[in-house]
JSON list of C-alpha atoms in Angstrom, two decimals:
[
{"chain": "A", "resi": 1, "resn": "UNK", "atom": "CA", "xyz": [50.01, 22.42, 21.57]},
{"chain": "A", "resi": 2, "resn": "UNK", "atom": "CA", "xyz": [52.12, 24.31, 19.91]},
{"chain": "A", "resi": 3, "resn": "UNK", "atom": "CA", "xyz": [52.92, 24.25, 16.17]},
{"chain": "A", "resi": 4, "resn": "UNK", "atom": "CA", "xyz": [55.38, 26.26, 14.45]},
{"chain": "A", "resi": 5, "resn": "UNK", "atom": "CA", "xyz": [53.44, 27.06, 11.23]},
{"chain": "A", "resi": 6, "resn": "UNK", "atom": "CA", "xyz": [56.28, 28.33, 8.40]},
{"chain": "A", "resi": 7, "resn": "UNK", "atom": "CA", "xyz": [54.27, 29.58, 5.21]},
{"chain": "A", "resi": 8, "resn": "UNK", "atom": "CA", "xyz": [55.19, 32.83, 3.46]},
{"chain": "A", "resi": 9, "resn": "UNK", "atom": "CA", "xyz": [52.30, 34.00, 1.60]},
{"chain": "A", "resi": 10, "resn": "UNK", "atom": "CA", "xyz": [50.27, 36.19, 4.03]},
{"chain": "A", "resi": 11, "resn": "UNK", "atom": "CA", "xyz": [47.03, 36.09, 4.05]},
{"chain": "A", "resi": 12, "resn": "UNK", "atom": "CA", "xyz": [47.54, 31.51, 3.97]},
{"chain": "A", "resi": 13, "resn": "UNK", "atom": "CA", "xyz": [48.78, 32.14, 7.35]},
{"chain": "A", "resi": 14, "resn": "UNK", "atom": "CA", "xyz": [46.93, 34.98, 8.47]},
{"chain": "A", "resi": 15, "resn": "UNK", "atom": "CA", "xyz": [43.65, 32.87, 8.12]},
{"chain": "A", "resi": 16, "resn": "UNK", "atom": "CA", "xyz": [45.13, 29.95, 8.79]},
{"chain": "A", "resi": 17, "resn": "UNK", "atom": "CA", "xyz": [46.83, 31.09, 12.35]},
{"chain": "A", "resi": 18, "resn": "UNK", "atom": "CA", "xyz": [42.87, 31.96, 13.11]},
{"chain": "A", "resi": 19, "resn": "UNK", "atom": "CA", "xyz": [41.53, 28.98, 12.47]},
{"chain": "A", "resi": 20, "resn": "UNK", "atom": "CA", "xyz": [44.43, 27.10, 14.46]},
{"chain": "A", "resi": 21, "resn": "UNK", "atom": "CA", "xyz": [43.78, 29.30, 17.28]},
{"chain": "A", "resi": 22, "resn": "UNK", "atom": "CA", "xyz": [39.79, 29.24, 17.23]},
{"chain": "A", "resi": 23, "resn": "UNK", "atom": "CA", "xyz": [40.21, 25.41, 17.94]},
{"chain": "A", "resi": 24, "resn": "UNK", "atom": "CA", "xyz": [43.25, 26.04, 20.53]},
{"chain": "A", "resi": 25, "resn": "UNK", "atom": "CA", "xyz": [46.41, 25.66, 19.23]},
{"chain": "A", "resi": 26, "resn": "UNK", "atom": "CA", "xyz": [49.11, 28.04, 19.99]},
{"chain": "A", "resi": 27, "resn": "UNK", "atom": "CA", "xyz": [50.89, 29.06, 16.93]},
{"chain": "A", "resi": 28, "resn": "UNK", "atom": "CA", "xyz": [53.96, 29.98, 16.21]},
{"chain": "A", "resi": 29, "resn": "UNK", "atom": "CA", "xyz": [54.26, 31.78, 12.42]},
{"chain": "A", "resi": 30, "resn": "UNK", "atom": "CA", "xyz": [57.26, 32.20, 10.97]},
{"chain": "A", "resi": 31, "resn": "UNK", "atom": "CA", "xyz": [57.86, 33.34, 6.76]},
{"chain": "A", "resi": 32, "resn": "UNK", "atom": "CA", "xyz": [61.05, 31.65, 5.62]},
{"chain": "A", "resi": 33, "resn": "UNK", "atom": "CA", "xyz": [63.58, 29.00, 7.14]},
{"chain": "A", "resi": 34, "resn": "UNK", "atom": "CA", "xyz": [65.52, 31.70, 9.01]},
{"chain": "A", "resi": 35, "resn": "UNK", "atom": "CA", "xyz": [62.98, 33.17, 11.69]},
{"chain": "A", "resi": 36, "resn": "UNK", "atom": "CA", "xyz": [61.92, 29.56, 12.02]},
{"chain": "A", "resi": 37, "resn": "UNK", "atom": "CA", "xyz": [65.58, 27.85, 12.05]},
{"chain": "A", "resi": 38, "resn": "UNK", "atom": "CA", "xyz": [66.52, 31.08, 15.19]},
{"chain": "A", "resi": 39, "resn": "UNK", "atom": "CA", "xyz": [61.98, 29.96, 16.20]},
{"chain": "A", "resi": 40, "resn": "UNK", "atom": "CA", "xyz": [63.71, 25.98, 16.86]},
{"chain": "A", "resi": 41, "resn": "UNK", "atom": "CA", "xyz": [66.67, 26.68, 18.61]},
{"chain": "A", "resi": 42, "resn": "UNK", "atom": "CA", "xyz": [64.64, 28.57, 21.66]},
{"chain": "A", "resi": 43, "resn": "UNK", "atom": "CA", "xyz": [61.10, 26.96, 21.88]},
{"chain": "A", "resi": 44, "resn": "UNK", "atom": "CA", "xyz": [60.08, 23.30, 21.29]},
{"chain": "A", "resi": 45, "resn": "UNK", "atom": "CA", "xyz": [57.07, 22.90, 19.75]},
{"chain": "A", "resi": 46, "resn": "UNK", "atom": "CA", "xyz": [54.53, 19.72, 19.21]},
{"chain": "A", "resi": 47, "resn": "UNK", "atom": "CA", "xyz": [53.43, 19.94, 16.13]},
{"chain": "A", "resi": 48, "resn": "UNK", "atom": "CA", "xyz": [54.63, 21.22, 12.20]},
{"chain": "A", "resi": 49, "resn": "UNK", "atom": "CA", "xyz": [53.59, 22.78, 9.46]},
{"chain": "A", "resi": 50, "resn": "UNK", "atom": "CA", "xyz": [56.54, 23.49, 6.80]},
{"chain": "A", "resi": 51, "resn": "UNK", "atom": "CA", "xyz": [55.38, 25.76, 3.48]},
{"chain": "A", "resi": 52, "resn": "UNK", "atom": "CA", "xyz": [57.64, 23.47, 1.13]},
{"chain": "A", "resi": 53, "resn": "UNK", "atom": "CA", "xyz": [58.51, 26.40, -1.56]},
{"chain": "A", "resi": 54, "resn": "UNK", "atom": "CA", "xyz": [60.20, 29.18, 1.09]},
{"chain": "A", "resi": 55, "resn": "UNK", "atom": "CA", "xyz": [61.99, 32.72, -0.35]},
{"chain": "A", "resi": 56, "resn": "UNK", "atom": "CA", "xyz": [65.47, 31.25, 1.23]},
{"chain": "A", "resi": 57, "resn": "UNK", "atom": "CA", "xyz": [65.10, 27.51, 1.24]},
{"chain": "A", "resi": 58, "resn": "UNK", "atom": "CA", "xyz": [62.49, 24.63, 1.42]},
{"chain": "A", "resi": 59, "resn": "UNK", "atom": "CA", "xyz": [60.59, 22.76, 3.81]},
{"chain": "A", "resi": 60, "resn": "UNK", "atom": "CA", "xyz": [62.36, 19.92, 3.46]},
{"chain": "A", "resi": 61, "resn": "UNK", "atom": "CA", "xyz": [65.85, 21.70, 5.38]},
{"chain": "A", "resi": 62, "resn": "UNK", "atom": "CA", "xyz": [63.70, 22.35, 8.59]},
{"chain": "A", "resi": 63, "resn": "UNK", "atom": "CA", "xyz": [61.68, 18.29, 8.83]},
{"chain": "A", "resi": 64, "resn": "UNK", "atom": "CA", "xyz": [65.45, 17.34, 9.51]},
{"chain": "A", "resi": 65, "resn": "UNK", "atom": "CA", "xyz": [66.18, 19.73, 11.67]},
{"chain": "A", "resi": 66, "resn": "UNK", "atom": "CA", "xyz": [62.99, 19.21, 13.05]},
{"chain": "A", "resi": 67, "resn": "UNK", "atom": "CA", "xyz": [63.54, 15.87, 13.15]},
{"chain": "A", "resi": 68, "resn": "UNK", "atom": "CA", "xyz": [66.98, 15.49, 13.82]},
{"chain": "A", "resi": 69, "resn": "UNK", "atom": "CA", "xyz": [65.81, 18.19, 17.12]},
{"chain": "A", "resi": 70, "resn": "UNK", "atom": "CA", "xyz": [62.13, 16.24, 18.25]},
{"chain": "A", "resi": 71, "resn": "UNK", "atom": "CA", "xyz": [60.32, 13.55, 17.51]},
{"chain": "A", "resi": 72, "resn": "UNK", "atom": "CA", "xyz": [57.37, 15.78, 16.83]},
{"chain": "A", "resi": 73, "resn": "UNK", "atom": "CA", "xyz": [54.99, 15.33, 13.29]},
{"chain": "A", "resi": 74, "resn": "UNK", "atom": "CA", "xyz": [55.43, 17.39, 10.58]},
{"chain": "A", "resi": 75, "resn": "UNK", "atom": "CA", "xyz": [53.30, 18.23, 8.49]},
{"chain": "A", "resi": 76, "resn": "UNK", "atom": "CA", "xyz": [54.44, 19.24, 4.62]},
{"chain": "A", "resi": 77, "resn": "UNK", "atom": "CA", "xyz": [51.82, 22.76, 3.43]},
{"chain": "A", "resi": 78, "resn": "UNK", "atom": "CA", "xyz": [52.17, 23.16, -0.44]},
{"chain": "A", "resi": 79, "resn": "UNK", "atom": "CA", "xyz": [50.95, 24.26, -4.00]},
{"chain": "A", "resi": 80, "resn": "UNK", "atom": "CA", "xyz": [53.00, 21.24, -5.74]},
{"chain": "A", "resi": 81, "resn": "UNK", "atom": "CA", "xyz": [50.84, 17.71, -6.43]},
{"chain": "A", "resi": 82, "resn": "UNK", "atom": "CA", "xyz": [53.10, 15.14, -7.59]},
{"chain": "A", "resi": 83, "resn": "UNK", "atom": "CA", "xyz": [54.05, 11.43, -6.80]},
{"chain": "A", "resi": 84, "resn": "UNK", "atom": "CA", "xyz": [57.96, 12.80, -6.63]},
{"chain": "A", "resi": 85, "resn": "UNK", "atom": "CA", "xyz": [57.75, 15.32, -3.85]},
{"chain": "A", "resi": 86, "resn": "UNK", "atom": "CA", "xyz": [55.16, 13.21, -2.06]},
{"chain": "A", "resi": 87, "resn": "UNK", "atom": "CA", "xyz": [57.80, 10.35, -2.37]},
{"chain": "A", "resi": 88, "resn": "UNK", "atom": "CA", "xyz": [60.95, 12.72, -1.06]},
{"chain": "A", "resi": 89, "resn": "UNK", "atom": "CA", "xyz": [58.72, 14.31, 1.54]},
{"chain": "A", "resi": 90, "resn": "UNK", "atom": "CA", "xyz": [57.87, 11.64, 3.03]},
{"chain": "A", "resi": 91, "resn": "UNK", "atom": "CA", "xyz": [60.94, 9.77, 2.84]},
{"chain": "A", "resi": 92, "resn": "UNK", "atom": "CA", "xyz": [62.57, 13.44, 4.91]},
{"chain": "A", "resi": 93, "resn": "UNK", "atom": "CA", "xyz": [60.20, 11.40, 7.47]},
{"chain": "A", "resi": 94, "resn": "UNK", "atom": "CA", "xyz": [57.51, 13.65, 7.34]},
{"chain": "A", "resi": 95, "resn": "UNK", "atom": "CA", "xyz": [54.20, 12.67, 8.46]},
{"chain": "A", "resi": 96, "resn": "UNK", "atom": "CA", "xyz": [51.67, 14.00, 6.03]},
{"chain": "A", "resi": 97, "resn": "UNK", "atom": "CA", "xyz": [51.32, 16.10, 3.17]},
{"chain": "A", "resi": 98, "resn": "UNK", "atom": "CA", "xyz": [48.41, 18.36, 1.98]},
{"chain": "A", "resi": 99, "resn": "UNK", "atom": "CA", "xyz": [48.60, 19.78, -1.74]},
{"chain": "A", "resi": 100, "resn": "UNK", "atom": "CA", "xyz": [46.98, 23.80, -1.80]},
{"chain": "A", "resi": 101, "resn": "UNK", "atom": "CA", "xyz": [44.32, 24.81, -1.95]},
{"chain": "A", "resi": 102, "resn": "UNK", "atom": "CA", "xyz": [42.76, 23.44, 0.67]},
{"chain": "A", "resi": 103, "resn": "UNK", "atom": "CA", "xyz": [40.06, 23.13, 3.25]},
{"chain": "A", "resi": 104, "resn": "UNK", "atom": "CA", "xyz": [40.16, 24.02, 7.16]},
{"chain": "A", "resi": 105, "resn": "UNK", "atom": "CA", "xyz": [38.43, 20.93, 8.11]},
{"chain": "A", "resi": 106, "resn": "UNK", "atom": "CA", "xyz": [40.82, 18.84, 6.14]},
{"chain": "A", "resi": 107, "resn": "UNK", "atom": "CA", "xyz": [43.87, 20.42, 7.99]},
{"chain": "A", "resi": 108, "resn": "UNK", "atom": "CA", "xyz": [42.86, 19.66, 10.82]},
{"chain": "A", "resi": 109, "resn": "UNK", "atom": "CA", "xyz": [41.18, 16.08, 10.51]},
{"chain": "A", "resi": 110, "resn": "UNK", "atom": "CA", "xyz": [45.18, 15.90, 9.43]},
{"chain": "A", "resi": 111, "resn": "UNK", "atom": "CA", "xyz": [46.36, 17.21, 12.35]},
{"chain": "A", "resi": 112, "resn": "UNK", "atom": "CA", "xyz": [44.51, 15.26, 14.13]},
{"chain": "A", "resi": 113, "resn": "UNK", "atom": "CA", "xyz": [45.32, 12.54, 12.75]},
{"chain": "A", "resi": 114, "resn": "UNK", "atom": "CA", "xyz": [49.29, 13.01, 13.18]},
{"chain": "A", "resi": 115, "resn": "UNK", "atom": "CA", "xyz": [48.94, 13.52, 16.51]},
{"chain": "A", "resi": 116, "resn": "UNK", "atom": "CA", "xyz": [47.15, 10.56, 17.43]},
{"chain": "A", "resi": 117, "resn": "UNK", "atom": "CA", "xyz": [50.20, 8.37, 16.44]},
{"chain": "A", "resi": 118, "resn": "UNK", "atom": "CA", "xyz": [52.40, 10.38, 18.83]},
{"chain": "A", "resi": 119, "resn": "UNK", "atom": "CA", "xyz": [49.68, 10.85, 21.75]},
{"chain": "A", "resi": 120, "resn": "UNK", "atom": "CA", "xyz": [50.51, 7.61, 23.26]},
{"chain": "A", "resi": 121, "resn": "UNK", "atom": "CA", "xyz": [48.34, 7.55, 26.32]},
{"chain": "A", "resi": 122, "resn": "UNK", "atom": "CA", "xyz": [45.54, 6.85, 24.34]},
{"chain": "A", "resi": 123, "resn": "UNK", "atom": "CA", "xyz": [46.83, 3.80, 23.16]},
{"chain": "A", "resi": 124, "resn": "UNK", "atom": "CA", "xyz": [45.85, 0.53, 24.57]},
{"chain": "A", "resi": 125, "resn": "UNK", "atom": "CA", "xyz": [49.05, -1.76, 24.86]},
{"chain": "A", "resi": 126, "resn": "UNK", "atom": "CA", "xyz": [48.97, -4.79, 22.30]},
{"chain": "A", "resi": 127, "resn": "UNK", "atom": "CA", "xyz": [51.89, -6.51, 20.28]},
{"chain": "A", "resi": 128, "resn": "UNK", "atom": "CA", "xyz": [50.33, -9.25, 17.72]},
{"chain": "A", "resi": 129, "resn": "UNK", "atom": "CA", "xyz": [52.41, -10.81, 14.73]},
{"chain": "A", "resi": 130, "resn": "UNK", "atom": "CA", "xyz": [50.63, -10.00, 11.34]},
{"chain": "A", "resi": 131, "resn": "UNK", "atom": "CA", "xyz": [52.09, -12.16, 8.99]},
{"chain": "A", "resi": 132, "resn": "UNK", "atom": "CA", "xyz": [55.75, -11.82, 9.30]},
{"chain": "A", "resi": 133, "resn": "UNK", "atom": "CA", "xyz": [55.83, -8.30, 11.05]},
{"chain": "A", "resi": 134, "resn": "UNK", "atom": "CA", "xyz": [55.44, -8.02, 14.53]},
{"chain": "A", "resi": 135, "resn": "UNK", "atom": "CA", "xyz": [52.84, -4.20, 15.49]},
{"chain": "A", "resi": 136, "resn": "UNK", "atom": "CA", "xyz": [52.60, -3.04, 18.57]},
{"chain": "A", "resi": 137, "resn": "UNK", "atom": "CA", "xyz": [49.91, -0.54, 18.65]},
{"chain": "A", "resi": 138, "resn": "UNK", "atom": "CA", "xyz": [50.54, 1.04, 22.69]},
{"chain": "A", "resi": 139, "resn": "UNK", "atom": "CA", "xyz": [54.12, 2.67, 21.15]},
{"chain": "A", "resi": 140, "resn": "UNK", "atom": "CA", "xyz": [52.33, 2.10, 17.30]},
{"chain": "A", "resi": 141, "resn": "UNK", "atom": "CA", "xyz": [55.35, 0.73, 16.50]},
{"chain": "A", "resi": 142, "resn": "UNK", "atom": "CA", "xyz": [56.77, -1.98, 13.55]},
{"chain": "A", "resi": 143, "resn": "UNK", "atom": "CA", "xyz": [59.28, -4.35, 13.45]},
{"chain": "A", "resi": 144, "resn": "UNK", "atom": "CA", "xyz": [60.58, -7.13, 10.94]},
{"chain": "A", "resi": 145, "resn": "UNK", "atom": "CA", "xyz": [62.67, -9.13, 12.99]},
{"chain": "A", "resi": 146, "resn": "UNK", "atom": "CA", "xyz": [64.49, -7.43, 15.17]},
{"chain": "A", "resi": 147, "resn": "UNK", "atom": "CA", "xyz": [64.15, -4.69, 13.48]},
{"chain": "A", "resi": 148, "resn": "UNK", "atom": "CA", "xyz": [61.89, -1.49, 13.27]},
{"chain": "A", "resi": 149, "resn": "UNK", "atom": "CA", "xyz": [60.23, -0.47, 10.41]},
{"chain": "A", "resi": 150, "resn": "UNK", "atom": "CA", "xyz": [59.42, 3.26, 11.10]},
{"chain": "A", "resi": 151, "resn": "UNK", "atom": "CA", "xyz": [56.65, 4.35, 9.18]},
{"chain": "A", "resi": 152, "resn": "UNK", "atom": "CA", "xyz": [55.24, 7.43, 8.38]},
{"chain": "A", "resi": 153, "resn": "UNK", "atom": "CA", "xyz": [51.39, 8.16, 10.26]},
{"chain": "A", "resi": 154, "resn": "UNK", "atom": "CA", "xyz": [49.01, 7.15, 7.40]},
{"chain": "A", "resi": 155, "resn": "UNK", "atom": "CA", "xyz": [51.43, 4.17, 6.39]},
{"chain": "A", "resi": 156, "resn": "UNK", "atom": "CA", "xyz": [50.77, 2.49, 9.47]},
{"chain": "A", "resi": 157, "resn": "UNK", "atom": "CA", "xyz": [47.68, 2.65, 9.55]},
{"chain": "A", "resi": 158, "resn": "UNK", "atom": "CA", "xyz": [46.96, 1.33, 6.30]},
{"chain": "A", "resi": 159, "resn": "UNK", "atom": "CA", "xyz": [49.45, -1.11, 8.02]},
{"chain": "A", "resi": 160, "resn": "UNK", "atom": "CA", "xyz": [46.59, -1.53, 10.43]},
{"chain": "A", "resi": 161, "resn": "UNK", "atom": "CA", "xyz": [43.95, -2.05, 8.00]},
{"chain": "A", "resi": 162, "resn": "UNK", "atom": "CA", "xyz": [45.16, -4.85, 6.28]},
{"chain": "A", "resi": 163, "resn": "UNK", "atom": "CA", "xyz": [46.49, -6.08, 9.81]},
{"chain": "A", "resi": 164, "resn": "UNK", "atom": "CA", "xyz": [42.99, -6.34, 11.44]},
{"chain": "A", "resi": 165, "resn": "UNK", "atom": "CA", "xyz": [41.87, -7.93, 8.29]},
{"chain": "A", "resi": 166, "resn": "UNK", "atom": "CA", "xyz": [43.62, -10.36, 7.68]},
{"chain": "A", "resi": 167, "resn": "UNK", "atom": "CA", "xyz": [43.30, -12.69, 4.91]},
{"chain": "A", "resi": 168, "resn": "UNK", "atom": "CA", "xyz": [40.38, -10.70, 3.88]},
{"chain": "A", "resi": 169, "resn": "UNK", "atom": "CA", "xyz": [40.40, -9.11, -0.01]},
{"chain": "A", "resi": 170, "resn": "UNK", "atom": "CA", "xyz": [39.86, -5.12, 0.39]},
{"chain": "A", "resi": 171, "resn": "UNK", "atom": "CA", "xyz": [39.31, -3.26, -2.73]},
{"chain": "A", "resi": 172, "resn": "UNK", "atom": "CA", "xyz": [40.46, 0.28, -2.64]},
{"chain": "A", "resi": 173, "resn": "UNK", "atom": "CA", "xyz": [36.63, 1.47, -1.60]},
{"chain": "A", "resi": 174, "resn": "UNK", "atom": "CA", "xyz": [37.17, -0.47, 1.39]},
{"chain": "A", "resi": 175, "resn": "UNK", "atom": "CA", "xyz": [41.00, 1.62, 1.95]},
{"chain": "A", "resi": 176, "resn": "UNK", "atom": "CA", "xyz": [39.68, 5.12, 0.92]},
{"chain": "A", "resi": 177, "resn": "UNK", "atom": "CA", "xyz": [37.19, 4.34, 3.63]},
{"chain": "A", "resi": 178, "resn": "UNK", "atom": "CA", "xyz": [39.46, 2.84, 6.31]},
{"chain": "A", "resi": 179, "resn": "UNK", "atom": "CA", "xyz": [41.83, 5.97, 5.35]},
{"chain": "A", "resi": 180, "resn": "UNK", "atom": "CA", "xyz": [38.85, 8.43, 5.52]},
{"chain": "A", "resi": 181, "resn": "UNK", "atom": "CA", "xyz": [38.14, 7.95, 8.81]},
{"chain": "A", "resi": 182, "resn": "UNK", "atom": "CA", "xyz": [41.84, 8.87, 10.02]},
{"chain": "A", "resi": 183, "resn": "UNK", "atom": "CA", "xyz": [42.90, 11.06, 7.99]},
{"chain": "A", "resi": 184, "resn": "UNK", "atom": "CA", "xyz": [40.18, 12.97, 6.54]},
{"chain": "A", "resi": 185, "resn": "UNK", "atom": "CA", "xyz": [38.63, 13.50, 3.02]},
{"chain": "A", "resi": 186, "resn": "UNK", "atom": "CA", "xyz": [41.74, 14.53, 1.08]},
{"chain": "A", "resi": 187, "resn": "UNK", "atom": "CA", "xyz": [42.71, 10.92, 0.81]},
{"chain": "A", "resi": 188, "resn": "UNK", "atom": "CA", "xyz": [42.05, 10.19, -2.89]},
{"chain": "A", "resi": 189, "resn": "UNK", "atom": "CA", "xyz": [42.79, 7.08, -4.78]},
{"chain": "A", "resi": 190, "resn": "UNK", "atom": "CA", "xyz": [46.35, 8.75, -6.08]},
{"chain": "A", "resi": 191, "resn": "UNK", "atom": "CA", "xyz": [47.56, 8.72, -3.47]},
{"chain": "A", "resi": 192, "resn": "UNK", "atom": "CA", "xyz": [46.43, 5.65, -1.54]},
{"chain": "A", "resi": 193, "resn": "UNK", "atom": "CA", "xyz": [48.56, 4.16, -5.50]},
{"chain": "A", "resi": 194, "resn": "UNK", "atom": "CA", "xyz": [52.09, 5.74, -3.32]},
{"chain": "A", "resi": 195, "resn": "UNK", "atom": "CA", "xyz": [50.79, 4.47, -0.05]},
{"chain": "A", "resi": 196, "resn": "UNK", "atom": "CA", "xyz": [50.90, 1.72, -0.99]},
{"chain": "A", "resi": 197, "resn": "UNK", "atom": "CA", "xyz": [54.12, 1.25, -3.27]},
{"chain": "A", "resi": 198, "resn": "UNK", "atom": "CA", "xyz": [55.36, 3.38, 0.19]},
{"chain": "A", "resi": 199, "resn": "UNK", "atom": "CA", "xyz": [54.42, 0.54, 2.59]},
{"chain": "A", "resi": 200, "resn": "UNK", "atom": "CA", "xyz": [55.99, -2.41, 0.35]},
{"chain": "A", "resi": 201, "resn": "UNK", "atom": "CA", "xyz": [58.69, -1.01, -0.36]},
{"chain": "A", "resi": 202, "resn": "UNK", "atom": "CA", "xyz": [58.89, -1.27, 3.22]},
{"chain": "A", "resi": 203, "resn": "UNK", "atom": "CA", "xyz": [58.30, -3.93, 5.19]},
{"chain": "A", "resi": 204, "resn": "UNK", "atom": "CA", "xyz": [58.03, -6.53, 2.28]},
{"chain": "A", "resi": 205, "resn": "UNK", "atom": "CA", "xyz": [60.95, -8.83, 1.19]},
{"chain": "A", "resi": 206, "resn": "UNK", "atom": "CA", "xyz": [61.29, -7.55, -2.62]},
{"chain": "A", "resi": 207, "resn": "UNK", "atom": "CA", "xyz": [58.50, -4.85, -3.10]},
{"chain": "A", "resi": 208, "resn": "UNK", "atom": "CA", "xyz": [57.48, -5.72, -6.61]},
{"chain": "A", "resi": 209, "resn": "UNK", "atom": "CA", "xyz": [56.48, -9.43, -5.27]},
{"chain": "A", "resi": 210, "resn": "UNK", "atom": "CA", "xyz": [54.99, -8.49, -2.39]},
{"chain": "A", "resi": 211, "resn": "UNK", "atom": "CA", "xyz": [54.07, -11.78, -0.18]},
{"chain": "A", "resi": 212, "resn": "UNK", "atom": "CA", "xyz": [52.32, -8.85, 2.91]},
{"chain": "A", "resi": 213, "resn": "UNK", "atom": "CA", "xyz": [50.32, -7.51, 1.21]},
{"chain": "A", "resi": 214, "resn": "UNK", "atom": "CA", "xyz": [49.09, -9.02, -2.38]},
{"chain": "A", "resi": 215, "resn": "UNK", "atom": "CA", "xyz": [47.44, -6.90, -5.39]},
{"chain": "A", "resi": 216, "resn": "UNK", "atom": "CA", "xyz": [44.12, -8.79, -6.25]},
{"chain": "A", "resi": 217, "resn": "UNK", "atom": "CA", "xyz": [43.52, -8.49, -10.03]},
{"chain": "A", "resi": 218, "resn": "UNK", "atom": "CA", "xyz": [40.10, -6.26, -10.32]},
{"chain": "A", "resi": 219, "resn": "UNK", "atom": "CA", "xyz": [39.57, -5.75, -6.81]},
{"chain": "A", "resi": 220, "resn": "UNK", "atom": "CA", "xyz": [41.74, -4.81, -4.52]},
{"chain": "A", "resi": 221, "resn": "UNK", "atom": "CA", "xyz": [44.60, -6.00, -1.89]},
{"chain": "A", "resi": 222, "resn": "UNK", "atom": "CA", "xyz": [44.33, -8.92, 0.03]},
{"chain": "A", "resi": 223, "resn": "UNK", "atom": "CA", "xyz": [47.06, -8.70, 3.58]},
{"chain": "A", "resi": 224, "resn": "UNK", "atom": "CA", "xyz": [49.49, -11.03, 5.07]},
{"chain": "A", "resi": 225, "resn": "UNK", "atom": "CA", "xyz": [49.76, -14.75, 4.73]}
]
């Protein structure tokens, strides 16, 4: 797998490039937006890891460029950790978001999780109904009526957790454990709140009065009609 890695901190970059190479990835490292854009025009990649703050621009700009060019996973790597930046990154089309400092094991788990959704060969063709939604697990796509709802990897996994336990009340700990299996232990309670909010905004007619993913006060959430 070919990875585009954009990071201006050479110490972080050196360690991560070494670890990724040891895992069998082919890594192309760039230190700024300008060199990354040139590299993107000349090459194709399977995944991108982008630092958010770069000396000549933002990882957001690169994310938009990558998503317009080809459908590959994008993971943001940044020292900024707040809901506004998480939501902005997800809205830009990023598949995941990890903050510094991080452990290599956590990042590797994240990379495997986001690429799993894009590897269509691992999926068994199954189309089934969940409340007002149609979920096609062969293509990892979700539809509401005739309209496709574009979800990030973790939003998609979260929806599957509810769909596979339709009608059951799931505690926050149960949801976190389910996402841990998929994305590694970096998923925390605050991140879960963000993803519940974003998922509702995408699938509900009225996210303030949800009918698909309902809050069960003091316990957790229940999915389904």
